[in-house]
Coordinates of C-alpha atoms and ligand atoms in Angstrom, one line a residue:
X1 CA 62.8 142.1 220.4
X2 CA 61.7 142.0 224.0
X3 CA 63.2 138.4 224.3
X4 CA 66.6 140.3 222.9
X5 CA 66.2 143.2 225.5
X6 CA 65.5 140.6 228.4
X7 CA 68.5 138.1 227.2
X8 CA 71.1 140.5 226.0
X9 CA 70.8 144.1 227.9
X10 CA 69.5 142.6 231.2
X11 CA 67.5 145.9 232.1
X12 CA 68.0 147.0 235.9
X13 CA 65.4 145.2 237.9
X14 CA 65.0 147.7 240.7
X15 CA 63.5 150.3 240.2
X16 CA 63.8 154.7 240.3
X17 CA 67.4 153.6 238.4
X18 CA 68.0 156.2 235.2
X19 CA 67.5 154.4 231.4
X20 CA 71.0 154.7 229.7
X21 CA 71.6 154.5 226.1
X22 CA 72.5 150.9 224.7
X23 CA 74.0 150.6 221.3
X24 CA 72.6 147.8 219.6
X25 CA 75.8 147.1 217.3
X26 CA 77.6 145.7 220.2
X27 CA 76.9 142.9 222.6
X28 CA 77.9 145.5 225.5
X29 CA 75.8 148.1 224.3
X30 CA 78.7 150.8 224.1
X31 CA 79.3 152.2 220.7
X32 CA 82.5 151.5 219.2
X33 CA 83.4 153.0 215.3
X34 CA 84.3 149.0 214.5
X35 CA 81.0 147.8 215.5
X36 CA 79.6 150.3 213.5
X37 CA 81.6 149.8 210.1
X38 CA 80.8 145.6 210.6
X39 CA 76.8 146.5 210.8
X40 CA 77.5 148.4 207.6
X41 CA 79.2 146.2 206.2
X42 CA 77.0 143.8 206.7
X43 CA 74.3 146.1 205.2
X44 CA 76.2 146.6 201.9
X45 CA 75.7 143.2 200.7
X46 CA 74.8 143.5 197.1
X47 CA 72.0 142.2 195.7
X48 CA 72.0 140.4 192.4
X49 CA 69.4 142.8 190.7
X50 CA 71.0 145.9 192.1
X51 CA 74.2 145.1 190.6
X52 CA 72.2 144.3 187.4
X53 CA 70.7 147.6 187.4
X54 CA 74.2 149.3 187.7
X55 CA 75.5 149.1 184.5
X56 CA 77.9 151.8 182.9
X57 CA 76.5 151.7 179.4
X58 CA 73.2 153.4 179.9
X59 CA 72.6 157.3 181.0
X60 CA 73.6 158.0 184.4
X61 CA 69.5 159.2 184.6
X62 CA 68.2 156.4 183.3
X63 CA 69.6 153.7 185.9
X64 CA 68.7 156.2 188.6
X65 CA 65.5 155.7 187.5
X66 CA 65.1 152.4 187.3
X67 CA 66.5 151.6 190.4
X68 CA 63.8 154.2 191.9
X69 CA 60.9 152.2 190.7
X70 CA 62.7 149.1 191.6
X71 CA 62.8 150.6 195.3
X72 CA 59.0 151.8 194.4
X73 CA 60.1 155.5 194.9
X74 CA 58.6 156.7 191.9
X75 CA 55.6 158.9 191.6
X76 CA 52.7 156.5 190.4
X77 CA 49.4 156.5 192.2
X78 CA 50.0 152.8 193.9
X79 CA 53.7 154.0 195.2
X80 CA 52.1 156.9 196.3
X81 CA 48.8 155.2 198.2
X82 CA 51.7 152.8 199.8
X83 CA 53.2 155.9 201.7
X84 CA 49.5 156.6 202.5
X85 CA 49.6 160.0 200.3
X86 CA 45.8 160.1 199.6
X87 CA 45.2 160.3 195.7
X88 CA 41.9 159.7 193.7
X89 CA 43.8 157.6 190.9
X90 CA 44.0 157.9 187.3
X91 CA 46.1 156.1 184.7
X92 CA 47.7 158.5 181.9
X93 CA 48.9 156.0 179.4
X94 CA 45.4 154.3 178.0
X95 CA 42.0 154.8 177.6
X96 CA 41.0 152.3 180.3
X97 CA 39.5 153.7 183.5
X98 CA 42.2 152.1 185.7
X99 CA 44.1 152.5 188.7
X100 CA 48.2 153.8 188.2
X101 CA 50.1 151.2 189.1
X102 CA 53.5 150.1 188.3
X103 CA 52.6 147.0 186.3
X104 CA 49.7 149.0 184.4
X105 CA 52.0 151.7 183.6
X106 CA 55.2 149.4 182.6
X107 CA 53.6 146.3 181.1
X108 CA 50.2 145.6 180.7
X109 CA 49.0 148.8 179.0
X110 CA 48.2 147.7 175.3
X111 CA 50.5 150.5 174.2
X112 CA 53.5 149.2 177.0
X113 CA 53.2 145.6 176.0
X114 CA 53.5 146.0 172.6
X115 CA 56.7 147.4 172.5
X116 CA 58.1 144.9 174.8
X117 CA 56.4 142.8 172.4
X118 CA 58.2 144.7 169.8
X119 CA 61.6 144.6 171.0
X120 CA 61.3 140.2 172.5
X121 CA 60.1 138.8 169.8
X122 CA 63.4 139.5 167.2
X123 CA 65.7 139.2 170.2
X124 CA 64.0 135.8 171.0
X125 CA 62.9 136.8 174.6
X126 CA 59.9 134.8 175.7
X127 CA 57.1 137.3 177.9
X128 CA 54.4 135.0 178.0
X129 CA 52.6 135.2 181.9
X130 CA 55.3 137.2 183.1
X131 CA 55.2 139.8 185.3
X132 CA 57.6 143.4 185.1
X133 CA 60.0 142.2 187.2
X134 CA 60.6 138.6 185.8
X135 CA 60.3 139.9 182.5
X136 CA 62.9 142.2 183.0
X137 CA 65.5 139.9 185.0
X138 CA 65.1 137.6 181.8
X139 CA 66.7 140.5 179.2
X140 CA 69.7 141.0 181.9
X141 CA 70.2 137.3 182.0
X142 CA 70.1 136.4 178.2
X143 CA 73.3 135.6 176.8
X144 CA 74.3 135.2 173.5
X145 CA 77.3 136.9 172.7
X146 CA 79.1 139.5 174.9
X147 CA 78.5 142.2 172.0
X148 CA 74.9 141.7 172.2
X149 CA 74.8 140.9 175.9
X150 CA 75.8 144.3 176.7
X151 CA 72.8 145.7 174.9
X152 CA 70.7 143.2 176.2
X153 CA 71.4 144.2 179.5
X154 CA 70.7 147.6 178.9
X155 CA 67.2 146.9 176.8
X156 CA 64.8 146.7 180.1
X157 CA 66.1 150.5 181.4
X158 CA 65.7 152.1 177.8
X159 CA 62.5 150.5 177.2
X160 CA 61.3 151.7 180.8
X161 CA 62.7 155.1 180.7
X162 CA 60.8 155.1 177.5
X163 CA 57.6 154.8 178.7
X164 CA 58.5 156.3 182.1
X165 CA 59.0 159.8 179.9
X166 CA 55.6 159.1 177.6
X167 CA 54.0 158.7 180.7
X168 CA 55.0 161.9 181.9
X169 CA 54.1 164.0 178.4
X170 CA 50.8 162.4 178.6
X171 CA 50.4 163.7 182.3
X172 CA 51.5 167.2 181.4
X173 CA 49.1 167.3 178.2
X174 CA 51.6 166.0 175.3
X175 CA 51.3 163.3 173.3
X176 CA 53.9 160.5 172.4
X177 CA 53.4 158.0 170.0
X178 CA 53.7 154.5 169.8
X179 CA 56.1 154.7 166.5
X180 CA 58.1 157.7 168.4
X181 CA 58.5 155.5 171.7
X182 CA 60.4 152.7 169.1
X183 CA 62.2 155.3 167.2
X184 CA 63.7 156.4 171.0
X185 CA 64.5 153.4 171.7
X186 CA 66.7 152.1 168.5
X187 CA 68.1 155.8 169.0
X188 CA 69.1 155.1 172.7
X189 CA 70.6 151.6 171.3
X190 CA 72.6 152.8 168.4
X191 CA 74.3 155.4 171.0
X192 CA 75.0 152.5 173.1
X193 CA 76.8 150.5 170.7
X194 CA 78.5 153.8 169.3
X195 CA 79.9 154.2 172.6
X196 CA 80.9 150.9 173.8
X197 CA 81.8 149.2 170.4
X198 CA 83.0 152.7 167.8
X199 CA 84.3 150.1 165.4
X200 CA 81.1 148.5 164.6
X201 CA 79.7 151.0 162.0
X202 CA 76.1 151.5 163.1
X203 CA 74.0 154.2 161.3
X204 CA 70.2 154.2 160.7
X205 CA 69.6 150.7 162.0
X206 CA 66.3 149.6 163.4
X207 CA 66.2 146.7 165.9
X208 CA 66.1 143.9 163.8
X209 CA 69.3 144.8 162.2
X210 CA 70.6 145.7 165.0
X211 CA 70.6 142.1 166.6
X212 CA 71.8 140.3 163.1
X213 CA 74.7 143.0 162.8
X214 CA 75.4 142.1 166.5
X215 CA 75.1 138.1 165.8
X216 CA 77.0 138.1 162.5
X217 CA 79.6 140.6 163.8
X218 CA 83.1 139.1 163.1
X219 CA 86.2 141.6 163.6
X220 CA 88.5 141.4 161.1
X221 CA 92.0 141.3 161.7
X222 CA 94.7 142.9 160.0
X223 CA 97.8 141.6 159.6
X224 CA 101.0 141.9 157.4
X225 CA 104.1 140.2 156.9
X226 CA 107.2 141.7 158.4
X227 CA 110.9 141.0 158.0
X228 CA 113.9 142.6 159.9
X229 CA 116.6 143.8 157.0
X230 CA 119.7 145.2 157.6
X231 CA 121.3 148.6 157.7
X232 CA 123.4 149.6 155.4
X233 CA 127.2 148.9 156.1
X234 CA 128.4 151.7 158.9
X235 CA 124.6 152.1 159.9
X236 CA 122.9 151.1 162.7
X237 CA 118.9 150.1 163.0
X238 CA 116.9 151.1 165.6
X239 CA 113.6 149.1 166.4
X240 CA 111.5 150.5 168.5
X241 CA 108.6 149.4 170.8
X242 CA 105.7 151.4 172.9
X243 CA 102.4 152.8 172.2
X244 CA 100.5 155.9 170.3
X245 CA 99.1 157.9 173.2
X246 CA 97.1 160.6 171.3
X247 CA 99.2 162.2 168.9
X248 CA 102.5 161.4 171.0
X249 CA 104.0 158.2 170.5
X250 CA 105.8 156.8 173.6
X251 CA 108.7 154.9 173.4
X252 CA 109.5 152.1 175.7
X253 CA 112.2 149.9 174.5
X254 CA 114.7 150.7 171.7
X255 CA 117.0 148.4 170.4
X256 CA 119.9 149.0 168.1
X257 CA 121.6 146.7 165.8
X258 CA 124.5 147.1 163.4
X259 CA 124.6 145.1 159.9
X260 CA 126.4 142.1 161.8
X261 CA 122.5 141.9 163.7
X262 CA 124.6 142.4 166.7
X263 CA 123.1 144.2 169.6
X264 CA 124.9 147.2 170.4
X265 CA 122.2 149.1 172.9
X266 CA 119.1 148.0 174.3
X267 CA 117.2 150.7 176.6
X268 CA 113.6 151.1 178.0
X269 CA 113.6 154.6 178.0
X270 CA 111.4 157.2 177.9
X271 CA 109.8 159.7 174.8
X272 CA 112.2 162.3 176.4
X273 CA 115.5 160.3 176.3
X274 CA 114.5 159.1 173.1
X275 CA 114.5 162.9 171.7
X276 CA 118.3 163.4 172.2
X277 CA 118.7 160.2 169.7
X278 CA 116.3 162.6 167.4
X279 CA 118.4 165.4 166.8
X280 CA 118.3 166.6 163.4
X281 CA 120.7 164.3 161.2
X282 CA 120.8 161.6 163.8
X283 CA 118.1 159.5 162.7
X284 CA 117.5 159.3 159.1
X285 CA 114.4 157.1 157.7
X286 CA 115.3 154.3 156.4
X287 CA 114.4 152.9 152.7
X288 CA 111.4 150.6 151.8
X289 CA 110.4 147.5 153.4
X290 CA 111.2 148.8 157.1
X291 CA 108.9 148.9 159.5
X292 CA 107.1 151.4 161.0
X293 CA 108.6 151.2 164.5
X294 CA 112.6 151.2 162.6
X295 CA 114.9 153.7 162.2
X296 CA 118.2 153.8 160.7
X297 CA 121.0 156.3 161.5
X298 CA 124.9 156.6 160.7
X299 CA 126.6 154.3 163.5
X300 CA 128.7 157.1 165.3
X301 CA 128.8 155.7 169.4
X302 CA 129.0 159.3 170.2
X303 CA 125.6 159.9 168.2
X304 CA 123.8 157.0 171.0
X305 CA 122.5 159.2 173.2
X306 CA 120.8 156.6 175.0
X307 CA 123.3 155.5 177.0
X308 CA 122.6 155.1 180.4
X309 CA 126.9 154.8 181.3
Ligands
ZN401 ZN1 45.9 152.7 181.5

């Protein structure tokens, strides 16, 4: 710093002069709103982890937490000592006369470690001689498929959270059980996948059904036969093209063809254009075998309201 001061600033040698305000962020030392939006620029490189820890498919409360603790700004007795609070400490979680620390509370409590135990061994995660952040970086980093991926990523906050919020009950004279921390967690899981993937059908599942369902999970894809047919003679058929938005379907090309399967109109239009083609006795539903998207109506140029001459 005083190498920088001497180098860069040059401070006044004489003496009896006034000290003046230098603004680091510039190599003149005179603030300017660019210099200031580079340093912070600069500032806001992400790291990996953070990013990691950011992920939409978990509670809004939950990340927050864990990127507290992952700052250390959460309440345990070693965070706490760190910003030189004075505490004489006590760990809540086990029957061990120990010190509250991060690591105690989050992995190496018997009760902590075996549900990481728990929820690694049937997802094949390894935790042998790892420590909590390690251990944690692994779960966001295993890949398998992107189904299970997703919930793999969010496995290390749940779990956390989890004992984060035991913690706390103990603290405040509740009890939490080991069994009731598991049943949290499959609970937190099963929203997750409810959420992110509604068409997997996930009910009462425990972990270990979870990740087969997840493995196995195949989508199966519909798919039928179609084949344009003709209108009847004087009739024209109108195929149409777009997307159910809620309950309103929006139309956004229409094509009509007579029963020489020539073109006679061909419009991107929208639902509201479409409407004046739907007045009563202009569009009638044509027989079997049509598609959904096909209408046929009586072939009267008047009757195409759709065009845009
Ligand atoms: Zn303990």
């Amino acid at each position: 710093m005083t190498d920088y001061i001497m180098e860069s600033i040059k401070p006044p040698l004489e003496e009896y002069i006034n000290d003046v305000a230098w603004w680091m962020g510039s190599t003149q030392g005179i603030f300017t709103v660019k210099s200031a939006w580079e340093l912070m620029k600069h500032k806001q490189e992400r790291r990996e982890d953070y990013q990691l820890i950011w992920t939409r498919e978990v509670p809004f409360k939950m990340i927050f937490f864990l990127w507290r603790l992952w700052k250390r700004r959460i309440a345990t007795d070693d965070n706490l000592k760190s910003m030189k609070i004075q505490i004489v400490s006590r760990c809540w979680c086990c029957s061990e006369i120990e010190e509250e620390t991060v690591t105690h509370v989050f992995l190496t409590t018997p009760i902590a470690n075996r549900l990481w135990r728990q929820f690694s061994n049937f997802a094949g995660m390894q935790m042998e001689s790892m420590h909590l952040q390690q251990l944690i970086i692994n779960w966001w980093k295993h890949s398998y498929n992107a189904k299970l991926e997703v919930v793999m990523r969010a496995m290390p906050t749940i779990i956390m959270w989890t004992l984060w919020k035991r913690r706390n009950n103990l603290k405040h004279g509740g009890t939490t059980t080991y069994n009731e921390m598991v049943m949290q967690v499959q609970k937190e899981v099963r929203k997750l996948i409810k959420l992110q993937h509604p068409w997997i059908h996930i009910k009462k599942e425990t972990w270990p059904q979870i990740i087969t369902r997840l493995k196995e999970y195949r989508p199966k894809i519909h798919h039928h036969y179609v084949q344009w047919k003709k209108p009847g003679r004087n009739k024209v058929k109108c195929n149409t093209d777009g997307q159910q938005e809620e309950i309103q379907f929006i139309f956004q090309d229409v094509v009509l063809m007579d029963d020489e399967q020539d073109v006679i109109e061909m419009e991107n239009l929208n639902d509201s254009s479409f409407n004046k083609l739907r007045k009563p006795g202009n569009i009638r539903q044509s027989h079997s075998h049509t598609r959904k998207n096909e209408k046929e109506l009586p072939y009267n140029p008047s009757h195409v309201g759709v065009d845009s001459a």
